[in-house]
Structure formats: structure tokens, C-alpha cells
Amino acid sequence: MIIKGLRTLACLLALFAATCKNFLSVDAADQECANDAVPSSAGADDSGDSANVGNGGDAPAKPKRYIVSTSLKDLRARRQKGIKPPRKHDKDLLFLHIGRAGGSAFDPLGMKIADEVGYNYEGFQHFDWSRMDGYDARNKPYDVVTVIREPVARTISHFYYFRQQRYCPDDIKMMTFNDWMLNSTKEILLRQRDLWHDGQSGVSWLTSTHTAGWVGCPAHLAESKEETAKDFQKMLSLAADRLEQTKWFAILEDLDRSMELLQHAFGLKQKPNFGHGNAHQKQPFDVPPSDEAKAALRSLIPQDLWLYEYAKRLFEARWEHYKTGTYTAPERPPMLTSLSCSSTQAELHCESGPFASK
């Protein structure tokens, strides 16, 4: 009787082990993916505010297993913890997800395209070009895609998104965009620097100089990155170079043609549908942003405005190449010789514009 019972127990254990094998993967490839992961902070998905960062950008603990799931919500949560699915392909598709630029809408589409074309998809999280620097150092093949949004519209969207979050300070919740931009002291603006700083709409992401923990920057590297970013002419040239390196990028304000170029770039059978994400949500404007407030914002972000102008020129060159087969490299905008305003996490300095006298 005892022997029979032991045999039954052994059968049950073998059945349990076989079942688990179908759902769990702990091979070396999984561990390699986990080592590459840089998590977003909780609540930072397409928001871009470091007030909700809990770990300051520290690397996550290595996961021991990956549980298969088809839920996008579950996948995003697991990616934020540094848990990634097994690698199936030799090349990765990296989505450079600029905050408040439509990334939440692109992620499901990007994952679908990667699976169709034959990439491992790197998305559902924020990281800057430091991730690609790591790929280059290890000679790992990859392609990059991203979405660029007009910097003033992106910042306004970011402000109203931030204002809805539970961690937004009460004094900011009572402000309109016009109040915030026209009546705030430099100290108030610096406390919410993640919303507007020059580079948040593109330059910092493309030049590996983003300093926020939710973008994967460890706190001890922030100061050195800020020092690197002070050479703004070098940063603008580098940002333009890297935008040229992307396999595809979208202009959020020109989505129809962007999707046509996406279809062409990856040889897709049908024109993709971008869908709707956080960046497309109707903003709860108390009053429309005024021209004066927009002008004040523009004085703060000369580098991102320069990059956006070049992005539009590069986009048109790629469109013309797609339509005619002839590529003509676009001329870059005149290089900035000075900045109306510059900032670090500790200081905002303005040579001209409405903040020069504050």
C-alpha cells in the first residue's frame, strides 16, 4: 500500500513538473534580456515626471522566471520590473519612447510589427540612447524607431497630464498652463523641470544625456550627464545624427504620412493604424494656452525647437525618397550660437526672454 502511494505521488510530481515547463522559461537568453532591462518607474508611463520615482533609476533585481501572458497590461507591468520574454530573433527593435509623444499608442503596434517582421521588441518602457550605446559596445544588432512631437504641444500635454496625478503638488493643481508659465518663479519651474526642460522633447533622449531615474539614469550619473549636455552645439549635431540613424520615426502632427512611411520601412502588407494613447487624450484646459505663455515656453527650449525643425526637414526628405526613389539629404537649420535659457536640476539661467528678469 505504501509503495503504491509513493508511485502515485511520483506520477503527480512528474505531471506538475511537465505542466510548469510549458509556462516557465529560465534559459540563459532570458537572463541576458533581464540584464539589459531598464525599468520605468511606477506611474511614469508617458508622463515623464520624476516625482513618482521610487528607486532613482537603480537596476532591478534579476528575475528568475518569465510567466507567459498575452495581456498588454501585464506585459507592461512585467517590463517595468525588468522581466522580459524569451528572445526569438537575432535582432532587436528598440522604441525610443519620448514622454508624452504618443508612445503608449505605438507600443502595441510596435510589438506586432516586430513579431511580423522578425525582431525582438524593446518597448513598454522609457530609456534614452544610452541603451543603444550598450548595444554598440556588445556588437548587438538593432534598429531604432521613435515618435517626435512638436515641443510646445508636448510640454502643454505633459503639464496637464501631470496636474491630474495624485503626486502633483496642490499649488500646481490649482494652476492653468498660463498661470504656471507666466507667474511661476524659477524655483517653482525647477521643481517641475521634468515637464519642460530643454531636451525633454528629443535632444536629451537622442544624446544619452537624460538625467531622470524613470528614464533609467542612475542618480550618480546625473551630474556628469548635465556636464556633457552643456556643449549644446555638439549635442544638437549628435541628436540630428542619431535621428538620421533611426529606421523610422513619426511626426505626431503628420500621422497619416508617418504610417505610410512605417509600412514602407518594414515592408508591411497593410498600412498600420497608430491608434490612440495618452498623448491623444483630450486635455482638460481651463483656458486655452495663450500666445504669451507659449512664447515664454519657447524661450526655455531652444534646442528642442531646433531639433523639431530638423526632424520635419528629414521627414520630408524620407517622404520624397519613398515617393521618387531619390534621396536628398536635408540641410540642417542654422546652428545655435547661444541659448536664451539653459538649466540643470539645480539652476535655471536665462540670458533673454521673460525669465531673464525673474
Short mmCIF file of C-alpha atoms in Angstrom, two decimals, residues 15-325:
data_model
loop_
_atom_site.label_atom_id
_atom_site.label_comp_id
_atom_site.label_asym_id
_atom_site.label_seq_id
_atom_site.Cartn_x
_atom_site.Cartn_y
_atom_site.Cartn_z
CA LEU A 15 2.85 15.79 -14.18
CA PHE A 16 3.25 19.04 -12.22
CA ALA A 17 6.82 19.49 -13.48
CA ALA A 18 5.77 18.94 -17.10
CA THR A 19 2.97 21.49 -16.74
CA CYS A 20 5.28 24.11 -15.26
CA LYS A 21 7.76 23.63 -18.10
CA ASN A 22 5.15 24.83 -20.57
CA PHE A 23 4.73 28.15 -18.76
CA LEU A 24 8.11 28.99 -17.32
CA SER A 25 11.34 29.86 -19.09
CA VAL A 26 14.63 30.31 -17.26
CA ASP A 27 17.19 29.85 -20.03
CA ALA A 28 20.32 31.94 -20.50
CA ALA A 29 18.69 34.15 -23.13
CA ASP A 30 16.07 35.23 -20.60
CA GLN A 31 18.76 36.19 -18.13
CA GLU A 32 20.61 38.19 -20.79
CA CYS A 33 17.43 40.11 -21.61
CA ALA A 34 16.80 40.77 -17.94
CA ASN A 35 20.31 42.15 -17.52
CA ASP A 36 19.66 44.65 -20.34
CA ALA A 37 16.37 45.91 -18.89
CA VAL A 38 15.91 49.43 -17.57
CA PRO A 39 12.54 49.80 -15.82
CA SER A 40 10.19 52.74 -15.87
CA SER A 41 9.05 53.99 -12.50
CA ALA A 42 5.50 53.26 -11.46
CA GLY A 43 3.15 55.79 -12.97
CA ALA A 44 5.76 57.29 -15.30
CA ASP A 45 4.29 55.68 -18.42
CA ASP A 46 4.23 58.53 -20.94
CA SER A 47 4.07 61.01 -18.09
CA GLY A 48 7.72 61.94 -17.61
CA ASP A 49 7.71 63.16 -14.02
CA SER A 50 10.39 62.01 -11.64
CA ALA A 51 8.28 62.81 -8.57
CA ASN A 52 6.92 59.30 -8.75
CA VAL A 53 10.28 57.56 -8.98
CA GLY A 54 10.89 55.15 -6.15
CA ASN A 55 14.32 53.70 -6.87
CA GLY A 56 16.16 56.60 -8.50
CA GLY A 57 16.83 54.54 -11.62
CA ASP A 58 18.68 51.70 -9.86
CA ALA A 59 18.88 48.45 -11.83
CA PRO A 60 16.20 45.87 -10.97
CA ALA A 61 16.93 42.55 -9.38
CA LYS A 62 17.46 39.75 -11.89
CA PRO A 63 14.18 37.89 -12.44
CA LYS A 64 14.21 34.11 -12.13
CA ARG A 65 11.38 33.31 -14.47
CA TYR A 66 9.05 34.68 -17.11
CA ILE A 67 5.37 33.75 -16.99
CA VAL A 68 3.74 33.72 -20.43
CA SER A 69 0.93 36.24 -20.84
CA THR A 70 -0.95 37.77 -23.76
CA SER A 71 -2.15 40.78 -21.76
CA LEU A 72 -0.54 44.09 -22.81
CA LYS A 73 -1.21 45.48 -19.36
CA ASP A 74 0.53 42.52 -17.74
CA LEU A 75 3.41 42.73 -20.22
CA ARG A 76 3.93 46.42 -19.48
CA ALA A 77 3.91 45.73 -15.73
CA ARG A 78 6.47 42.95 -16.16
CA ARG A 79 8.68 45.12 -18.36
CA GLN A 80 8.65 47.81 -15.66
CA LYS A 81 10.00 45.17 -13.26
CA GLY A 82 12.74 44.21 -15.71
CA ILE A 83 11.13 40.90 -16.73
CA LYS A 84 11.23 40.27 -20.46
CA PRO A 85 10.04 37.44 -22.72
CA PRO A 86 12.45 34.91 -24.26
CA ARG A 87 14.44 36.12 -27.27
CA LYS A 88 13.21 34.58 -30.52
CA HIS A 89 15.20 36.59 -33.08
CA ASP A 90 18.76 37.76 -33.66
CA LYS A 91 17.91 41.47 -33.98
CA ASP A 92 16.11 43.87 -31.65
CA LEU A 93 13.71 46.69 -32.50
CA LEU A 94 14.16 49.44 -29.91
CA PHE A 95 11.43 52.02 -29.42
CA LEU A 96 12.83 55.29 -28.09
CA HIS A 97 9.75 56.33 -26.13
CA ILE A 98 9.81 60.10 -25.61
CA GLY A 99 7.36 61.04 -22.85
CA ARG A 100 4.00 62.50 -23.91
CA ALA A 101 4.67 61.93 -27.60
CA GLY A 102 2.31 59.06 -28.38
CA GLY A 103 4.44 56.18 -27.16
CA SER A 104 1.66 54.38 -25.31
CA ALA A 105 -0.25 54.15 -28.59
CA PHE A 106 2.78 52.90 -30.51
CA ASP A 107 3.89 50.13 -28.15
CA PRO A 108 1.19 47.56 -29.08
CA LEU A 109 1.72 48.37 -32.76
CA GLY A 110 5.49 48.18 -32.45
CA MET A 111 5.31 44.79 -30.77
CA LYS A 112 3.02 43.49 -33.52
CA ILE A 113 5.33 44.76 -36.29
CA ALA A 114 8.41 43.31 -34.59
CA ASP A 115 6.75 39.91 -34.38
CA GLU A 116 5.62 40.07 -38.01
CA VAL A 117 8.98 41.18 -39.42
CA GLY A 118 11.28 39.21 -37.14
CA TYR A 119 12.58 41.36 -34.27
CA ASN A 120 12.66 41.09 -30.51
CA TYR A 121 10.71 44.16 -29.36
CA GLU A 122 12.22 46.54 -26.81
CA GLY A 123 9.46 48.83 -25.64
CA PHE A 124 6.86 49.42 -22.92
CA GLN A 125 9.43 51.46 -21.01
CA HIS A 126 11.43 54.69 -21.19
CA PHE A 127 15.15 54.80 -21.97
CA ASP A 128 17.44 57.19 -23.79
CA TRP A 129 20.19 56.43 -26.33
CA SER A 130 22.36 55.01 -23.54
CA ARG A 131 20.58 51.74 -24.25
CA MET A 132 21.81 51.80 -27.85
CA ASP A 133 25.31 52.70 -26.65
CA GLY A 134 25.22 49.44 -24.70
CA TYR A 135 24.18 47.52 -27.80
CA ASP A 136 27.04 49.06 -29.77
CA ALA A 137 29.54 48.13 -27.06
CA ARG A 138 28.44 44.48 -27.29
CA ASN A 139 28.02 44.47 -31.10
CA LYS A 140 24.37 43.52 -30.77
CA PRO A 141 22.29 44.24 -33.92
CA TYR A 142 19.32 46.60 -33.59
CA ASP A 143 17.10 49.13 -35.30
CA VAL A 144 15.57 52.21 -33.66
CA VAL A 145 12.14 53.79 -34.09
CA THR A 146 10.68 56.81 -32.31
CA VAL A 147 7.91 59.40 -32.38
CA ILE A 148 8.65 63.14 -32.37
CA ARG A 149 6.10 65.69 -31.18
CA GLU A 150 6.07 69.49 -31.53
CA PRO A 151 7.81 70.61 -28.30
CA VAL A 152 5.31 73.26 -27.17
CA ALA A 153 2.33 70.93 -27.65
CA ARG A 154 4.22 68.10 -25.91
CA THR A 155 5.02 70.27 -22.89
CA ILE A 156 1.46 71.56 -22.55
CA SER A 157 0.21 67.98 -22.72
CA HIS A 158 2.77 66.96 -20.11
CA PHE A 159 1.70 69.76 -17.76
CA TYR A 160 -1.98 68.81 -17.85
CA TYR A 161 -1.19 65.12 -17.54
CA PHE A 162 0.98 65.85 -14.51
CA ARG A 163 -1.72 68.02 -12.97
CA GLN A 164 -4.08 65.04 -12.90
CA GLN A 165 -1.68 62.80 -10.99
CA ARG A 166 -2.02 62.20 -7.26
CA TYR A 167 1.60 63.20 -6.66
CA CYS A 168 1.14 66.64 -8.26
CA PRO A 169 1.58 69.39 -5.62
CA ASP A 170 -1.63 71.15 -4.64
CA ASP A 171 -0.40 74.55 -5.77
CA ILE A 172 0.24 73.24 -9.29
CA LYS A 173 -3.17 71.55 -9.41
CA MET A 174 -4.74 74.97 -8.96
CA MET A 175 -2.83 76.48 -11.90
CA THR A 176 -3.62 76.69 -15.58
CA PHE A 177 -0.77 76.35 -18.06
CA ASN A 178 -0.82 80.15 -18.46
CA ASP A 179 -0.53 80.66 -14.67
CA TRP A 180 2.29 78.14 -14.42
CA MET A 181 4.33 79.54 -17.29
CA LEU A 182 3.77 83.27 -16.72
CA ASN A 183 3.53 83.59 -12.94
CA SER A 184 5.87 80.92 -11.59
CA THR A 185 9.22 81.77 -10.06
CA LYS A 186 12.34 80.00 -11.30
CA GLU A 187 12.25 77.89 -8.14
CA ILE A 188 8.74 76.61 -8.95
CA LEU A 189 9.71 75.86 -12.54
CA LEU A 190 12.79 73.94 -11.43
CA ARG A 191 10.68 71.76 -9.12
CA GLN A 192 8.73 70.62 -12.20
CA ARG A 193 11.72 70.73 -14.57
CA ASP A 194 10.91 67.24 -15.90
CA LEU A 195 7.86 68.71 -17.61
CA TRP A 196 9.61 71.34 -19.71
CA HIS A 197 13.41 71.19 -19.65
CA ASP A 198 15.22 71.78 -22.91
CA GLY A 199 15.87 68.26 -24.19
CA GLN A 200 12.72 66.62 -22.85
CA SER A 201 11.12 66.72 -26.31
CA GLY A 202 14.01 64.96 -28.03
CA VAL A 203 17.58 66.19 -27.56
CA SER A 204 18.23 64.57 -24.15
CA TRP A 205 16.81 61.24 -25.36
CA LEU A 206 18.88 61.11 -28.53
CA THR A 207 22.17 62.21 -26.91
CA SER A 208 22.16 59.82 -23.92
CA THR A 209 22.02 62.80 -21.53
CA HIS A 210 18.61 62.34 -19.89
CA THR A 211 19.02 62.58 -16.12
CA ALA A 212 15.67 61.23 -14.84
CA GLY A 213 15.50 57.99 -12.90
CA TRP A 214 12.34 56.92 -14.75
CA VAL A 215 14.37 57.03 -17.99
CA GLY A 216 16.98 54.73 -16.46
CA CYS A 217 19.64 57.21 -15.36
CA PRO A 218 21.26 56.21 -12.05
CA ALA A 219 21.42 59.17 -9.68
CA HIS A 220 25.22 59.10 -9.54
CA LEU A 221 25.46 59.73 -13.31
CA ALA A 222 23.10 62.72 -13.47
CA GLU A 223 25.76 65.36 -12.77
CA SER A 224 28.17 64.05 -15.42
CA LYS A 225 25.36 63.90 -17.98
CA GLU A 226 24.42 67.50 -17.24
CA GLU A 227 28.05 68.50 -17.74
CA THR A 228 28.13 66.72 -21.12
CA ALA A 229 24.90 68.42 -22.19
CA LYS A 230 26.40 71.91 -21.68
CA ASP A 231 28.15 71.62 -25.06
CA PHE A 232 24.84 72.32 -26.79
CA GLN A 233 26.21 72.59 -30.33
CA LYS A 234 27.78 69.15 -30.03
CA MET A 235 24.52 67.81 -28.58
CA LEU A 236 22.42 69.25 -31.42
CA SER A 237 24.70 67.74 -34.05
CA LEU A 238 24.65 64.39 -32.25
CA ALA A 239 20.86 64.45 -31.89
CA ALA A 240 20.48 65.13 -35.62
CA ASP A 241 22.97 62.36 -36.47
CA ARG A 242 21.09 59.83 -34.38
CA LEU A 243 17.70 60.84 -35.73
CA GLU A 244 19.17 60.08 -39.15
CA GLN A 245 20.20 56.64 -37.85
CA THR A 246 16.63 55.65 -36.99
CA LYS A 247 15.00 53.13 -39.28
CA TRP A 248 11.77 55.10 -38.95
CA PHE A 249 10.39 57.99 -36.96
CA ALA A 250 6.97 59.60 -36.90
CA ILE A 251 5.95 63.21 -36.67
CA LEU A 252 2.94 63.07 -34.37
CA GLU A 253 1.38 66.03 -36.17
CA ASP A 254 1.65 64.13 -39.51
CA LEU A 255 0.49 60.66 -38.57
CA ASP A 256 -1.10 59.67 -41.87
CA ARG A 257 2.13 60.03 -43.84
CA SER A 258 4.11 58.67 -40.88
CA MET A 259 2.13 55.43 -41.04
CA GLU A 260 2.68 55.18 -44.78
CA LEU A 261 6.42 55.53 -44.24
CA LEU A 262 6.23 52.91 -41.47
CA GLN A 263 4.61 50.47 -43.88
CA HIS A 264 7.33 51.16 -46.43
CA ALA A 265 10.24 50.97 -43.97
CA PHE A 266 9.30 47.49 -42.75
CA GLY A 267 7.68 46.12 -45.90
CA LEU A 268 4.32 45.63 -44.21
CA LYS A 269 1.35 44.26 -46.13
CA GLN A 270 -1.03 46.91 -44.84
CA LYS A 271 -0.75 50.49 -43.65
CA PRO A 272 -0.69 50.37 -39.83
CA ASN A 273 -3.20 52.11 -37.59
CA PHE A 274 -1.48 54.18 -34.92
CA GLY A 275 -4.39 54.05 -32.50
CA HIS A 276 -4.86 56.34 -29.52
CA GLY A 277 -2.71 56.63 -26.42
CA ASN A 278 -2.15 59.05 -23.58
CA ALA A 279 -0.88 61.79 -25.88
CA HIS A 280 -4.20 61.81 -27.76
CA GLN A 281 -6.37 62.20 -24.68
CA LYS A 282 -8.34 65.43 -24.60
CA GLN A 283 -6.54 67.83 -22.33
CA PRO A 284 -8.63 69.45 -19.54
CA PHE A 285 -7.75 73.03 -20.46
CA ASP A 286 -9.22 75.56 -18.04
CA VAL A 287 -8.45 78.24 -20.59
CA PRO A 288 -6.65 77.85 -23.92
CA PRO A 289 -2.87 78.30 -23.69
CA SER A 290 -2.12 81.91 -24.58
CA ASP A 291 0.36 83.09 -27.18
CA GLU A 292 2.28 84.86 -24.41
CA ALA A 293 2.59 81.64 -22.37
CA LYS A 294 3.67 79.67 -25.44
CA ALA A 295 6.30 82.30 -26.26
CA ALA A 296 7.62 82.09 -22.70
CA LEU A 297 7.91 78.32 -23.05
CA ARG A 298 9.72 78.64 -26.38
CA SER A 299 12.37 80.78 -24.68
CA LEU A 300 13.09 77.84 -22.37
CA ILE A 301 13.52 75.17 -25.07
CA PRO A 302 15.63 76.46 -27.99
CA GLN A 303 17.41 73.14 -28.52
CA ASP A 304 14.26 71.06 -28.83
CA LEU A 305 12.76 73.62 -31.21
CA TRP A 306 15.89 73.37 -33.37
CA LEU A 307 15.68 69.59 -33.40
CA TYR A 308 11.98 69.59 -34.28
CA GLU A 309 12.66 71.85 -37.25
CA TYR A 310 15.33 69.44 -38.46
CA ALA A 311 13.04 66.46 -37.84
CA LYS A 312 10.47 68.00 -40.18
CA ARG A 313 13.10 68.51 -42.87
CA LEU A 314 14.40 64.96 -42.50
CA PHE A 315 10.85 63.61 -42.60
CA GLU A 316 10.19 65.42 -45.89
CA ALA A 317 13.43 64.05 -47.34
CA ARG A 318 12.40 60.49 -46.43
CA TRP A 319 8.95 61.06 -47.85
CA GLU A 320 10.40 62.32 -51.12
CA HIS A 321 12.71 59.29 -51.26
CA TYR A 322 9.75 56.98 -50.69
CA LYS A 323 7.76 58.66 -53.46
CA THR A 324 10.52 59.18 -56.06
CA GLY A 325 13.36 56.84 -55.16
#
